[in-house]
Short mmCIF file of C-alpha atoms and ligand atoms in Angstrom, two decimals:
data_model
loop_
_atom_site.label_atom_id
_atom_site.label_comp_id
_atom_site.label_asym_id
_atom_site.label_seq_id
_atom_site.Cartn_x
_atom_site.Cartn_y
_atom_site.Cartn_z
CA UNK A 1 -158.98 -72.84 -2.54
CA UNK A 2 -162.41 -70.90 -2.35
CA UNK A 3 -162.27 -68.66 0.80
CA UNK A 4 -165.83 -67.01 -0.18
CA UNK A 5 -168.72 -67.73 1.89
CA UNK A 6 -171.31 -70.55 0.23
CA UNK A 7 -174.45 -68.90 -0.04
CA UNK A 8 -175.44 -70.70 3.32
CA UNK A 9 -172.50 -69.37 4.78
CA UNK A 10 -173.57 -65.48 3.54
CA UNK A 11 -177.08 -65.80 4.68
CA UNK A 12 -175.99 -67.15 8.25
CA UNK A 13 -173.86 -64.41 8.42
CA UNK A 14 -176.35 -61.34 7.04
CA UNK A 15 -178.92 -62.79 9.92
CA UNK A 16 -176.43 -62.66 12.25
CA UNK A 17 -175.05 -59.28 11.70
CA UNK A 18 -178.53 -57.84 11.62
CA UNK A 19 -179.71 -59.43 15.19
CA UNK A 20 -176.00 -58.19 16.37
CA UNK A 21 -176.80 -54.65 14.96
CA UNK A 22 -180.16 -54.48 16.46
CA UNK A 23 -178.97 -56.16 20.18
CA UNK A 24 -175.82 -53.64 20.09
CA UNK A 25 -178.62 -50.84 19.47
CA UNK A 26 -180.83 -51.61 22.31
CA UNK A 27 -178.60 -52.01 24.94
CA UNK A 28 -176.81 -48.23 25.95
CA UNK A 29 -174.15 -50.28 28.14
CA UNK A 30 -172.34 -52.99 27.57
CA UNK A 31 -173.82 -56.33 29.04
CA UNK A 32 -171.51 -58.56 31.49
CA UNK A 33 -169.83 -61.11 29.98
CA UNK A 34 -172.37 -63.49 31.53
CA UNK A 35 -175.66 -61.47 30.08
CA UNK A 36 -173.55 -61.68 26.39
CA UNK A 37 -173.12 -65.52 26.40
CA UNK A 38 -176.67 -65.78 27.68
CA UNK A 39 -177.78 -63.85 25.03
CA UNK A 40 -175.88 -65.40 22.38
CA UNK A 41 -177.10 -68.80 23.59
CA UNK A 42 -180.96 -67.74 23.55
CA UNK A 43 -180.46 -66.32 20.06
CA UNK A 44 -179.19 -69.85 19.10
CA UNK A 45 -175.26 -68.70 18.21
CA UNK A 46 -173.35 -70.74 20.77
CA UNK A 47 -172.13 -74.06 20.16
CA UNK A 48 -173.50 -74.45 16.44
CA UNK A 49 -170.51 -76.59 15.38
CA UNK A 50 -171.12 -79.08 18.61
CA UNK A 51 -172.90 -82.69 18.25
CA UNK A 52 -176.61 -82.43 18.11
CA UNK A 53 -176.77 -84.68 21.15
CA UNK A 54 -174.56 -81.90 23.16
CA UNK A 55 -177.00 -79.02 22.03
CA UNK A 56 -175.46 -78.22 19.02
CA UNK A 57 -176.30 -77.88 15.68
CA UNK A 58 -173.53 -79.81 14.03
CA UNK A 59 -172.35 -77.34 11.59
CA UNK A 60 -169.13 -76.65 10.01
CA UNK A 61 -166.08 -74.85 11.74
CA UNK A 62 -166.48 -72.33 9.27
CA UNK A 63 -169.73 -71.04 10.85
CA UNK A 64 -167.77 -70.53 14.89
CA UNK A 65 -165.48 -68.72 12.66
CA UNK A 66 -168.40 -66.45 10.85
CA UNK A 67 -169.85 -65.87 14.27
CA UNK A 68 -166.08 -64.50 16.00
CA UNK A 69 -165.75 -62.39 12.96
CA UNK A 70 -169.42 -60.70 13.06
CA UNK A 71 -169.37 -60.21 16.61
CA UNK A 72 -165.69 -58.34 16.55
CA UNK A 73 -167.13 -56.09 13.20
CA UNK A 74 -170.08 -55.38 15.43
CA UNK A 75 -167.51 -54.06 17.75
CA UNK A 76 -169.54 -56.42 20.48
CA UNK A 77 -167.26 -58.14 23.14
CA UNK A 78 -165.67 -61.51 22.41
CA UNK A 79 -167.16 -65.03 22.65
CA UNK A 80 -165.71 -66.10 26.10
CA UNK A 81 -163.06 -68.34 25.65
CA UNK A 82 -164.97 -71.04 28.05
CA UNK A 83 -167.03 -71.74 24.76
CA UNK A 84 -164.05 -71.73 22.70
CA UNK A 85 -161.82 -74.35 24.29
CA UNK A 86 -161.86 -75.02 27.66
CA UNK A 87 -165.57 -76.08 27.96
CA UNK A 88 -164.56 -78.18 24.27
CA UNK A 89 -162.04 -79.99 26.93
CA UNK A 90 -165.16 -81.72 29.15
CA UNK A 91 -166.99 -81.91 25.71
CA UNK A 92 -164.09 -84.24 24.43
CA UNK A 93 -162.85 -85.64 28.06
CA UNK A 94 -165.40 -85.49 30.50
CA UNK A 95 -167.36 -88.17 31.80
CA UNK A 96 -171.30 -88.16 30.56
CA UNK A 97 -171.88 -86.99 34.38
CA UNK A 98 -169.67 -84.11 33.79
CA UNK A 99 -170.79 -83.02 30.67
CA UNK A 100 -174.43 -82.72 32.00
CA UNK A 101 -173.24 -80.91 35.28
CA UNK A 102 -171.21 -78.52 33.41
CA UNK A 103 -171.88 -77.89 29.86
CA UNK A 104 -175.23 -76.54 29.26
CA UNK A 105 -174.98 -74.36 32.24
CA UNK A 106 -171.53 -73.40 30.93
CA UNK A 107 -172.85 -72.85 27.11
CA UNK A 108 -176.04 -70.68 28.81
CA UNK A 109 -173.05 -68.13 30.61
CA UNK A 110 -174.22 -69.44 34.19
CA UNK A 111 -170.55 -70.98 34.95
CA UNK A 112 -167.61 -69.03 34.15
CA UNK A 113 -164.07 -71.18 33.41
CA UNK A 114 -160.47 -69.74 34.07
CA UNK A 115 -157.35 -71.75 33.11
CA UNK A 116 -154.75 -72.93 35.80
CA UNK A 117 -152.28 -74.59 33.82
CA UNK A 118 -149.19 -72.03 34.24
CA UNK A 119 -147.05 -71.50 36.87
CA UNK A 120 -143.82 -69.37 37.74
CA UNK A 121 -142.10 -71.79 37.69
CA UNK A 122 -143.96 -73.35 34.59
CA UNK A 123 -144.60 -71.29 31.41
CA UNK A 124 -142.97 -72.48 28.45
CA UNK A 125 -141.98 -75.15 30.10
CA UNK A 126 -145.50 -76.00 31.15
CA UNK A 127 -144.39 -79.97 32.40
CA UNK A 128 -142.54 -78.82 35.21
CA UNK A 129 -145.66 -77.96 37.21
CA UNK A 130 -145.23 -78.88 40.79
CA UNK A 131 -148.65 -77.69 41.88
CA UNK A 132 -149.68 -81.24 43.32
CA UNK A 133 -152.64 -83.20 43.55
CA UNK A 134 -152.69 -85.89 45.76
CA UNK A 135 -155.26 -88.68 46.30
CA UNK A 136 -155.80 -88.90 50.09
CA UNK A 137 -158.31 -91.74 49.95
CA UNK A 138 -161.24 -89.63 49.55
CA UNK A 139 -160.76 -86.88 47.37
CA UNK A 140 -158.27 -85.06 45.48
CA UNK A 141 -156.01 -82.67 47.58
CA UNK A 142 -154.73 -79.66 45.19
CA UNK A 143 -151.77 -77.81 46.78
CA UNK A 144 -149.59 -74.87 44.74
CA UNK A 145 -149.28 -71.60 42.67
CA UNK A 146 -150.99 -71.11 39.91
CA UNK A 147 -149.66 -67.51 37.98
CA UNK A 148 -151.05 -65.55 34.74
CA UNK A 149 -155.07 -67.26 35.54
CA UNK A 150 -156.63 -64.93 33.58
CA UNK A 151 -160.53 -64.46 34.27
CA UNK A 152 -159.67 -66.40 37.54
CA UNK A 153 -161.46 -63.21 39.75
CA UNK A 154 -164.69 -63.71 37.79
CA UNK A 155 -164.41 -67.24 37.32
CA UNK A 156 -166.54 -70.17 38.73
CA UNK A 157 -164.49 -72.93 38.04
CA UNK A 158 -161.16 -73.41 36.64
CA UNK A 159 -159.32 -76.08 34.72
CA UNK A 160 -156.23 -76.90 36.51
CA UNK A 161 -153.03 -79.09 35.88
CA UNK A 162 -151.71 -80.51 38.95
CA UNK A 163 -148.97 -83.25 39.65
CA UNK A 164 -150.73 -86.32 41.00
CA UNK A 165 -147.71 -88.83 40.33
CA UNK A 166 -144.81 -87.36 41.50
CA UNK A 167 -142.54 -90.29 40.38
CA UNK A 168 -143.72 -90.61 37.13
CA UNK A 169 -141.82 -89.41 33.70
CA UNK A 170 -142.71 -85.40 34.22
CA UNK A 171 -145.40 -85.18 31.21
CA UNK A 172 -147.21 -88.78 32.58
CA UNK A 173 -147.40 -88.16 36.23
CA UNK A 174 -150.15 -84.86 35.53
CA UNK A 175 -154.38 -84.96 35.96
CA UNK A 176 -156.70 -82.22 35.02
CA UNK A 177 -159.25 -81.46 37.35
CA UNK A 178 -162.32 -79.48 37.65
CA UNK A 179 -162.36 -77.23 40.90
CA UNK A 180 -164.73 -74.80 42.43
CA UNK A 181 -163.33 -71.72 42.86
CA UNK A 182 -164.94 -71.15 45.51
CA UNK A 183 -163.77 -73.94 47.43
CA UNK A 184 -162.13 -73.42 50.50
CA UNK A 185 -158.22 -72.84 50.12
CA UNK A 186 -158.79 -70.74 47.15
CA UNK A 187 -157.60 -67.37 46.75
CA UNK A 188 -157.07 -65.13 43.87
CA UNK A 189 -154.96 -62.14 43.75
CA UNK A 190 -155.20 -60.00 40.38
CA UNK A 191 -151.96 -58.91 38.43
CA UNK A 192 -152.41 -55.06 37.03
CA UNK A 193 -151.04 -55.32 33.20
CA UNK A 194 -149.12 -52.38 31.53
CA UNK A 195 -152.72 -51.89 29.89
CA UNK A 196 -154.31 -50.90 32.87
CA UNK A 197 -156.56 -53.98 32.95
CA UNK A 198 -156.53 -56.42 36.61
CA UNK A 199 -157.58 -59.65 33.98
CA UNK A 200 -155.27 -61.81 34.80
CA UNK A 201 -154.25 -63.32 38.17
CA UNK A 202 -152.17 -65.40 40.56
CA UNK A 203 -154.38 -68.46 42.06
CA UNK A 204 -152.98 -69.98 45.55
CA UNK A 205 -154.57 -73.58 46.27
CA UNK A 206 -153.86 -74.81 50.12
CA UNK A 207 -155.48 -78.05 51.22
CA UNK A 208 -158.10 -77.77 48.06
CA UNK A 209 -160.54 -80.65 48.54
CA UNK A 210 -161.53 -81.84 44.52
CA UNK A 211 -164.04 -84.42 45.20
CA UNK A 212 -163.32 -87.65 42.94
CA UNK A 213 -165.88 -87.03 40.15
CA UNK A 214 -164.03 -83.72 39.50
CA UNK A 215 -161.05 -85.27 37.55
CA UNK A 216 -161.34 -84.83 33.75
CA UNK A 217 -160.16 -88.14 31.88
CA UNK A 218 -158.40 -90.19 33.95
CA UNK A 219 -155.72 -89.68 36.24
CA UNK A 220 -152.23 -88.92 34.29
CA UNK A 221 -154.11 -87.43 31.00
CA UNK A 222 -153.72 -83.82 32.12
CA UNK A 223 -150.80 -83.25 29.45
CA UNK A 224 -152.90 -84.45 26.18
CA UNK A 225 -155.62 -82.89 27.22
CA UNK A 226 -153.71 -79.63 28.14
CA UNK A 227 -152.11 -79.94 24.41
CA UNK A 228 -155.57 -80.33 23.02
CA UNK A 229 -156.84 -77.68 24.58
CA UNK A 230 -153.86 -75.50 23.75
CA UNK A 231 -154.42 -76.10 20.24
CA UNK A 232 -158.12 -74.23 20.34
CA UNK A 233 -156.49 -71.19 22.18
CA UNK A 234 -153.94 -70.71 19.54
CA UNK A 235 -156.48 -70.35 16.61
CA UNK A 236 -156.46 -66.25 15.46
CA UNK A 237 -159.55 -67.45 13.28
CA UNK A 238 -161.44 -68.69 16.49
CA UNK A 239 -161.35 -65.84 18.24
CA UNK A 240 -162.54 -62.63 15.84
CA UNK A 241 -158.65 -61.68 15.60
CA UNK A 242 -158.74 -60.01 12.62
CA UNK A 243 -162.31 -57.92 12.60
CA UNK A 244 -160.70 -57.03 16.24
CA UNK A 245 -157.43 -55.56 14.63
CA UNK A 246 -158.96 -54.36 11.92
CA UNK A 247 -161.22 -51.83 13.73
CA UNK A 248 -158.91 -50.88 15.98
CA UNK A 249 -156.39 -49.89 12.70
CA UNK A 250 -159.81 -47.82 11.20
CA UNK A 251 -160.12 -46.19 14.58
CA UNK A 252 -156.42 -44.67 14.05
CA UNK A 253 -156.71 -44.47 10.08
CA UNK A 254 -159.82 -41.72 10.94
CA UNK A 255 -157.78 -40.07 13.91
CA UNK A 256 -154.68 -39.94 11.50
CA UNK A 257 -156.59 -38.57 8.39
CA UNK A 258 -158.85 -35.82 10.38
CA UNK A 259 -155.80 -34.67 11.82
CA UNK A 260 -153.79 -34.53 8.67
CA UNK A 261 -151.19 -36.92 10.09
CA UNK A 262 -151.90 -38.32 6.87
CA UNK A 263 -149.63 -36.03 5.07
CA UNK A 264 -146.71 -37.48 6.26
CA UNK A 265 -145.39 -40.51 4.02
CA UNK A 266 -144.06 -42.32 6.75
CA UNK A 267 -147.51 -42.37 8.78
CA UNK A 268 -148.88 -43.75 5.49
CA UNK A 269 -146.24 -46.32 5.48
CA UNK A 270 -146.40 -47.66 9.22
CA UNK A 271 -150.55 -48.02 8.79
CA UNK A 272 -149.73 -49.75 5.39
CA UNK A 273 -147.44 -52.01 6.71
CA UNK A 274 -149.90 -53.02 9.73
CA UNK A 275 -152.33 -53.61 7.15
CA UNK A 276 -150.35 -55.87 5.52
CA UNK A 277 -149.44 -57.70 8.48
CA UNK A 278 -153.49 -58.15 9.69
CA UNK A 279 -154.18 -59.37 5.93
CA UNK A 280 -151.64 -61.64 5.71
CA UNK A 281 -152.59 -63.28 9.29
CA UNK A 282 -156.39 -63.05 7.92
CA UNK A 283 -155.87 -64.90 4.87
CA UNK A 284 -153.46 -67.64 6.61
CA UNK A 285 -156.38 -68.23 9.06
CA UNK A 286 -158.95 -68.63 6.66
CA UNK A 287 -157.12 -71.15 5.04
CA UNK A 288 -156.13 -72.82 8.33
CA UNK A 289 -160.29 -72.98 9.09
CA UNK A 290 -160.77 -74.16 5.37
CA UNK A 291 -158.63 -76.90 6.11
CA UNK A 292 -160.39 -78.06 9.14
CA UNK A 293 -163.79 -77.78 7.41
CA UNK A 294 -162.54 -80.34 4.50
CA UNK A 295 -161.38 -82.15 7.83
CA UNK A 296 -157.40 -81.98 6.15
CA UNK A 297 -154.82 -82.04 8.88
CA UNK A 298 -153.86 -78.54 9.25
CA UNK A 299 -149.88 -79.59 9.91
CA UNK A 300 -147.92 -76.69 11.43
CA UNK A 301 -150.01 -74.04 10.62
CA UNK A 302 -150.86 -73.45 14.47
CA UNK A 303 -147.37 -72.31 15.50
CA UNK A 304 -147.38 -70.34 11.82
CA UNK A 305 -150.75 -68.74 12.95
CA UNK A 306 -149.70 -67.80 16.51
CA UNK A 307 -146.56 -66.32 14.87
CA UNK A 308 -148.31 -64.09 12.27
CA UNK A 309 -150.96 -63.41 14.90
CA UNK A 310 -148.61 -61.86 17.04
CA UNK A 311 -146.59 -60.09 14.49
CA UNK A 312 -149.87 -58.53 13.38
CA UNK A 313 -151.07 -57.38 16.85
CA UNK A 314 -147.91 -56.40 17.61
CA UNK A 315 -147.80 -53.83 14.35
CA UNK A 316 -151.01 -52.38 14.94
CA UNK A 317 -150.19 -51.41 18.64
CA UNK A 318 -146.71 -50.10 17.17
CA UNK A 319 -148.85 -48.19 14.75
CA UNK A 320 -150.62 -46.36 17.34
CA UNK A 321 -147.46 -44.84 19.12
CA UNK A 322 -145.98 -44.30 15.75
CA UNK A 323 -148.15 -42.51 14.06
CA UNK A 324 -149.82 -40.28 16.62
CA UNK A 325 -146.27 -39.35 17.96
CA UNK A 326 -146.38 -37.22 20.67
CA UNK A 327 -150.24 -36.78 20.77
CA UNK A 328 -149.92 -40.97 22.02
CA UNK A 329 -148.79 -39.53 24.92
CA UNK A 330 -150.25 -35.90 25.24
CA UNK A 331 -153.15 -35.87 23.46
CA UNK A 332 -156.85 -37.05 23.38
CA UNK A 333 -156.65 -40.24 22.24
CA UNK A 334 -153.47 -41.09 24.49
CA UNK A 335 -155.26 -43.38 27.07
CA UNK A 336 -156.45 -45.49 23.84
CA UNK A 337 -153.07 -45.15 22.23
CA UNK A 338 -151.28 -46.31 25.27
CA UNK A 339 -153.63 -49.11 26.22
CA UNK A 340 -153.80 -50.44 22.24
CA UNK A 341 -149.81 -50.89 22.46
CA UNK A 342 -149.35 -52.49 25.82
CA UNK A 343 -151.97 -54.88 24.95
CA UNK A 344 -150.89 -55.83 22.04
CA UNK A 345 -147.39 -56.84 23.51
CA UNK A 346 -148.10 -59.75 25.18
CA UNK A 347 -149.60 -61.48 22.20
CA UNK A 348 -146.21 -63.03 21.61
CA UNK A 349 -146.12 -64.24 24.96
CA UNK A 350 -149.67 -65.91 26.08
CA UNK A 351 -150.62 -68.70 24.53
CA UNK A 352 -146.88 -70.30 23.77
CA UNK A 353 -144.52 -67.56 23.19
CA UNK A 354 -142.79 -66.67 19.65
CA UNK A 355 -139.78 -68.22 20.64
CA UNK A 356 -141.26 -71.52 21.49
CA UNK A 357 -143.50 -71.45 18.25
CA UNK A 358 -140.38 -70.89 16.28
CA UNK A 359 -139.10 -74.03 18.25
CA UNK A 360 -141.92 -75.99 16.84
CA UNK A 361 -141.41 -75.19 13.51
CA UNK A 362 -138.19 -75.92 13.59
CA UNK A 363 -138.59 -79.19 14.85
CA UNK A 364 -141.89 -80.32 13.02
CA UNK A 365 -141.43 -78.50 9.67
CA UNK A 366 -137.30 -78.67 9.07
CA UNK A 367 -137.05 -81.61 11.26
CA UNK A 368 -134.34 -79.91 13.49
CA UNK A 369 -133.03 -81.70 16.59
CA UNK A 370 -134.16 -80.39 19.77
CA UNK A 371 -131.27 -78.53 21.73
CA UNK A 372 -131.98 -80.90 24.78
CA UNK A 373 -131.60 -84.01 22.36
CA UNK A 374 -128.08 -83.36 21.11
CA UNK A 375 -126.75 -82.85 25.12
C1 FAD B 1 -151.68 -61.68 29.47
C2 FAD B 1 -151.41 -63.13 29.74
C3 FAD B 1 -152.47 -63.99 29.98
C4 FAD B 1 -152.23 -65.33 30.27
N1 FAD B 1 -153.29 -66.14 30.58
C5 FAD B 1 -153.06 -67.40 31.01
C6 FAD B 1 -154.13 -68.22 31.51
O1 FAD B 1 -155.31 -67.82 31.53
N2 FAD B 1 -153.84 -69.45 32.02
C7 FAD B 1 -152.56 -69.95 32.01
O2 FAD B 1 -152.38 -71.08 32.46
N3 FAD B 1 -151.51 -69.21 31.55
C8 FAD B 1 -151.74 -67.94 31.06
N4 FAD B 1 -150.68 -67.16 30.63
C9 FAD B 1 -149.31 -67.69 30.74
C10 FAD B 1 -148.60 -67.94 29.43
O3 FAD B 1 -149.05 -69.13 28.83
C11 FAD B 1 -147.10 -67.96 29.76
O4 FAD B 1 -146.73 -66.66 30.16
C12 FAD B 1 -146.26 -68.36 28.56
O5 FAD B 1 -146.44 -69.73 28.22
C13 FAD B 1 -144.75 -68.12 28.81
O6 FAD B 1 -144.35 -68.71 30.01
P1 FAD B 1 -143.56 -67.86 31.12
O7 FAD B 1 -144.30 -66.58 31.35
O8 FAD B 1 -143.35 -68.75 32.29
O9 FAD B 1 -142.18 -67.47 30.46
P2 FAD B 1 -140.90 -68.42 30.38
O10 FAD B 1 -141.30 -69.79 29.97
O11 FAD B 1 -140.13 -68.28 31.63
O12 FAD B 1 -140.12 -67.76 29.19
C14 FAD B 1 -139.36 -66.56 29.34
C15 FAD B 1 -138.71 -66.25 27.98
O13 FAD B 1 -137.82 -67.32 27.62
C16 FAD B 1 -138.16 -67.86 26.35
N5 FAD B 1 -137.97 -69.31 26.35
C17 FAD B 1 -138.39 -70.19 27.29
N6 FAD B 1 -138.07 -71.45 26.93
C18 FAD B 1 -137.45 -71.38 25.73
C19 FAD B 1 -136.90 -72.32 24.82
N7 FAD B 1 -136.92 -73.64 25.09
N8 FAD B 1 -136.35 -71.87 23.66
C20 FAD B 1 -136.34 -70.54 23.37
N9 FAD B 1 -136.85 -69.58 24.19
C21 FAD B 1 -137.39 -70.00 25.34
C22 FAD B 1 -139.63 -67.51 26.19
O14 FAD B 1 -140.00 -67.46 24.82
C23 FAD B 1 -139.72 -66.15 26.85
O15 FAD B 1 -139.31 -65.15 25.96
C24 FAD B 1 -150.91 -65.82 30.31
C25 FAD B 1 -149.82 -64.95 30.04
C26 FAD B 1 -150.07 -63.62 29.79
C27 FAD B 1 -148.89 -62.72 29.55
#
C-alpha cells in the first residue's frame, strides 16, 4: 500500500497550507469557531468529499483527511465536528426539506450542532436511554437528561436520541430528532473538566415541543443512525489527531532540550516511547483512510483506531508530567503541562470507551461470545 500523496493530493495540500499560513498570519486572535468554518467554507475547504448536488466537490476521503492534518500543523483550531459527522447524519438521513434547511447554513458555520445521545444513565450502554419522545398528535414532546453534550452552550441545534416507543425491543423503540436549542424547556448547564475547560454539558429537556418535520429518518431509526454517526466520530484520521499530538510532543521536545532535561536517559525514553505510540496510530489511520478511498470495507479497524488513538493521547499527556517532573507542577509551563494531561485522559472514555472497544474486537475479530449471551 502507497500512503504518499498523488501529485494531486501534494498540490491540494501545498495550496492549502499556504492560504492556512497566510489566514493564521493576518488574524492576531483566534477567530470563533463560527468565523473559522465560515472562512474555511468561503475558501472552498469544507465539504470537498460531499455530492456535487449537496455543494461538494466529490473528492476522495483522502482529501477531508489532508485538510484535518494541514489545519492541526498550522496549529489552527479544528474542523468542527458538525462538518465531520453529525451534519453527514441529515446528509445521509434527512429528508430533501431538511437538508436544504440545515446543511448549507450548517456547512457556512451559521448553525452550530451538539450531540444528545448520552445519558447518566446511558453511556456505554447507550440503548437504555429513557429520555422520551412522545407523539402527542401534533408534535414531538422530548422529556429527559441528556449528560456529557459537549458544545451544547454554544450550540444551535442538537441531535438527540429519545425513546418514542417505549414498548418496543430497547434498540427499535428510539427516533433521532432535530431540536432547537433554543426551544422552550431547554436548559444547559456546563460541566468544568479536570482541564479547566466548561465544553461539555448536561442538557435538561421538559415539555420540548419538536415540530413533526424535525425527526431525522423515520420514527424508530435513531439507533442506526446513532451507529452511523458514531462511526465518523471514532476516525483519529478525520479529525487532525496526529498533526494535533504531534505538535503538542515538539512543544515539550523544545522545553525538554532548552532546559537540558534532555540529559536524562529516561526523559529521552518516555518522549521516544510517545513517539512511537503517535506513529503507530498515524500510520494505522492512514491505512484505515486508504481503505475507504479504494472503497474496501475497513473491518474492525474503528475499535483498533479508537484504541491506539487513545493509547497515543494518553502517552503524550503522560509525557508531559513525566518529563518536566516537578516543573509540571511548579514551573512555567505547568498550566500547559497540567491541562495537556487531563485532556488527554478522557480520550479512552468519549467516543466508546477502551473497554467497550476491546469488547468489539473481541466479538467481531475472535468471534467471542458476548458475556450477556452465555447467561
Ligand atoms: C469529554 C467528554 C465528552 C463527551 N461528549 C459527548 C457528546 O458530545 N455527546 C454525547 O452524547 N456523549 C458525549 N460523551 C459521553 C461518552 O460517550 C460516554 O462518557 C461514554 O460512552 C462512556 O459512558 P459513561 O460515561 O456512561 O460510562 P459507563 O458506560 O457508565 O462506563 C463506566 C465504566 O465501565 C466500563 N464498562 C461499561 N460497560 C462495560 C462493558 N459492557 N464491558 C466492559 N466495561 C464496561 C466503561 O468502559 C467505563 O470504564 C462525552 C464524554 C466525555 C468524557
Amino acid at each position: 500500500m502507497d500512503f504518499r500523496d498523488t501529485p494531486a493530493e501534494a498540490e491540494y495540500r501545498r495550496a492549502l497550507a499556504d492560504w492556512l499560513r497566510t489566514f493564521v498570519a493576518n488574524h492576531d486572535a483566534a477567530p470563533s469557531s463560527r468565523e473559522w468554518q465560515h472562512a474555511l467554507y468561503e475558501a472552498g475547504y469544507i465539504a470537498q468529499t460531499w455530492p456535487e448536488e449537496q455543494g461538494g466537490k466529490a473528492l476522495s476521503p483522502v482529501y477531508d483527511v489532508i485538510l484535518n492534518e494541514e489545519v492541526a500543523r498550522a496549529g489552527a483550531q479544528a474542523i468542527p465536528p458538525n462538518v465531520n459527522y453529525l451534519c453527514r447524519a441529515i446528509l445521509e438521513f434527512g429528508t430533501e426539506q431538511q437538508r436544504d434547511r440545515f446543511l448549507l447554513p450548517t456547512l457556512r458555520g451559521d448553525i452550530q450542532w451538539c450531540q444528545g445521545f448520552s445519558e447518566p444513565g446511558a453511556g456505554s450502554d447507550l440503548a437504555a436511554l429513557t429520555t422520551s419522545g412522545r407523539w402527542n398528535g401534533d408534535a414531538w414532546i422530548v422529556n429527559g437528561q441528556k449528560l456529557w453534550t459537549s458544545g451544547a452552550s454554544d450550540a444551535d441545534w442538537c441531535l438527540l436520541l429519545a425513546r418514542s416507543e417505549p414498548d418496543a425491543p430497547k434498540h427499535q423503540g428510539i427516533s433521532a430528532f432535530l431540536i432547537d436549542m433554543t426551544s422552550p424547556g431547554v436548559s444547559v448547564r456546563p460541566i468544568m473538566t479536570a482541564d479547566g475547560e466548561a465544553d461539555t454539558c448536561e442538557t435538561f429537556w421538559d415539555d420540548v415541543v419538536v415540530p413533526a418535520d424535525c425527526l431525522l429518518g423515520s420514527q424508530g431509526d435513531g439507533w442506526p443512525i446513532a451507529m452511523w454517526a458514531l462511526q465518523l466520530e471514532r476516525g483519529p484520521a478525520d479529525l487532525g489527531v496526529v498533526p494535533n499530538l504531534l505538535n503538542s510532543l515538539e512543544d515539550l521536545e523544545r522545553i525538554v532540550t532548552s532546559s537540558g532535561l534532555d540529559r536524562h536517559e529516561r526523559i529521552r525514553r518516555t518522549l521516544s516511547r510517545a513517539y512511537i505510540d503517535v506513529q503507530i496510530l498515524h500510520l494505522y489511520s492512514i491505512r484505515q483512510v486508504s481503505l475507504r478511498a479504494a472503497d474496501r470495507a475497513e473491518g474492525p479497524s474503528g475499535p483498533a483506531a479508537k484504541l491506539l488513538w487513545a493509547r497515543a493521547a494518553q502517552a503524550v499527556g503522560h509525557a508531559w508530567l513525566d518529563a518536566l517532573g516537578g516543573l509540571a507542577v511548579t514551573g512555567a509551563e505547568s498550566d500547559r503541562a497540567v491541562r495537556e494531561y487531563f485532556h488527554s485522559r478522557p480520550t479512552s472514555i468519549y467516543g466508546g470507551s477502551a473497554q467497550i472497544q476491546r469488547n468489539l474486537l473481541a466479538q467481531r475479530v475472535l468471534g467471542m461470545p458476548r458475556a450477556d449471551a452465555r447467561r
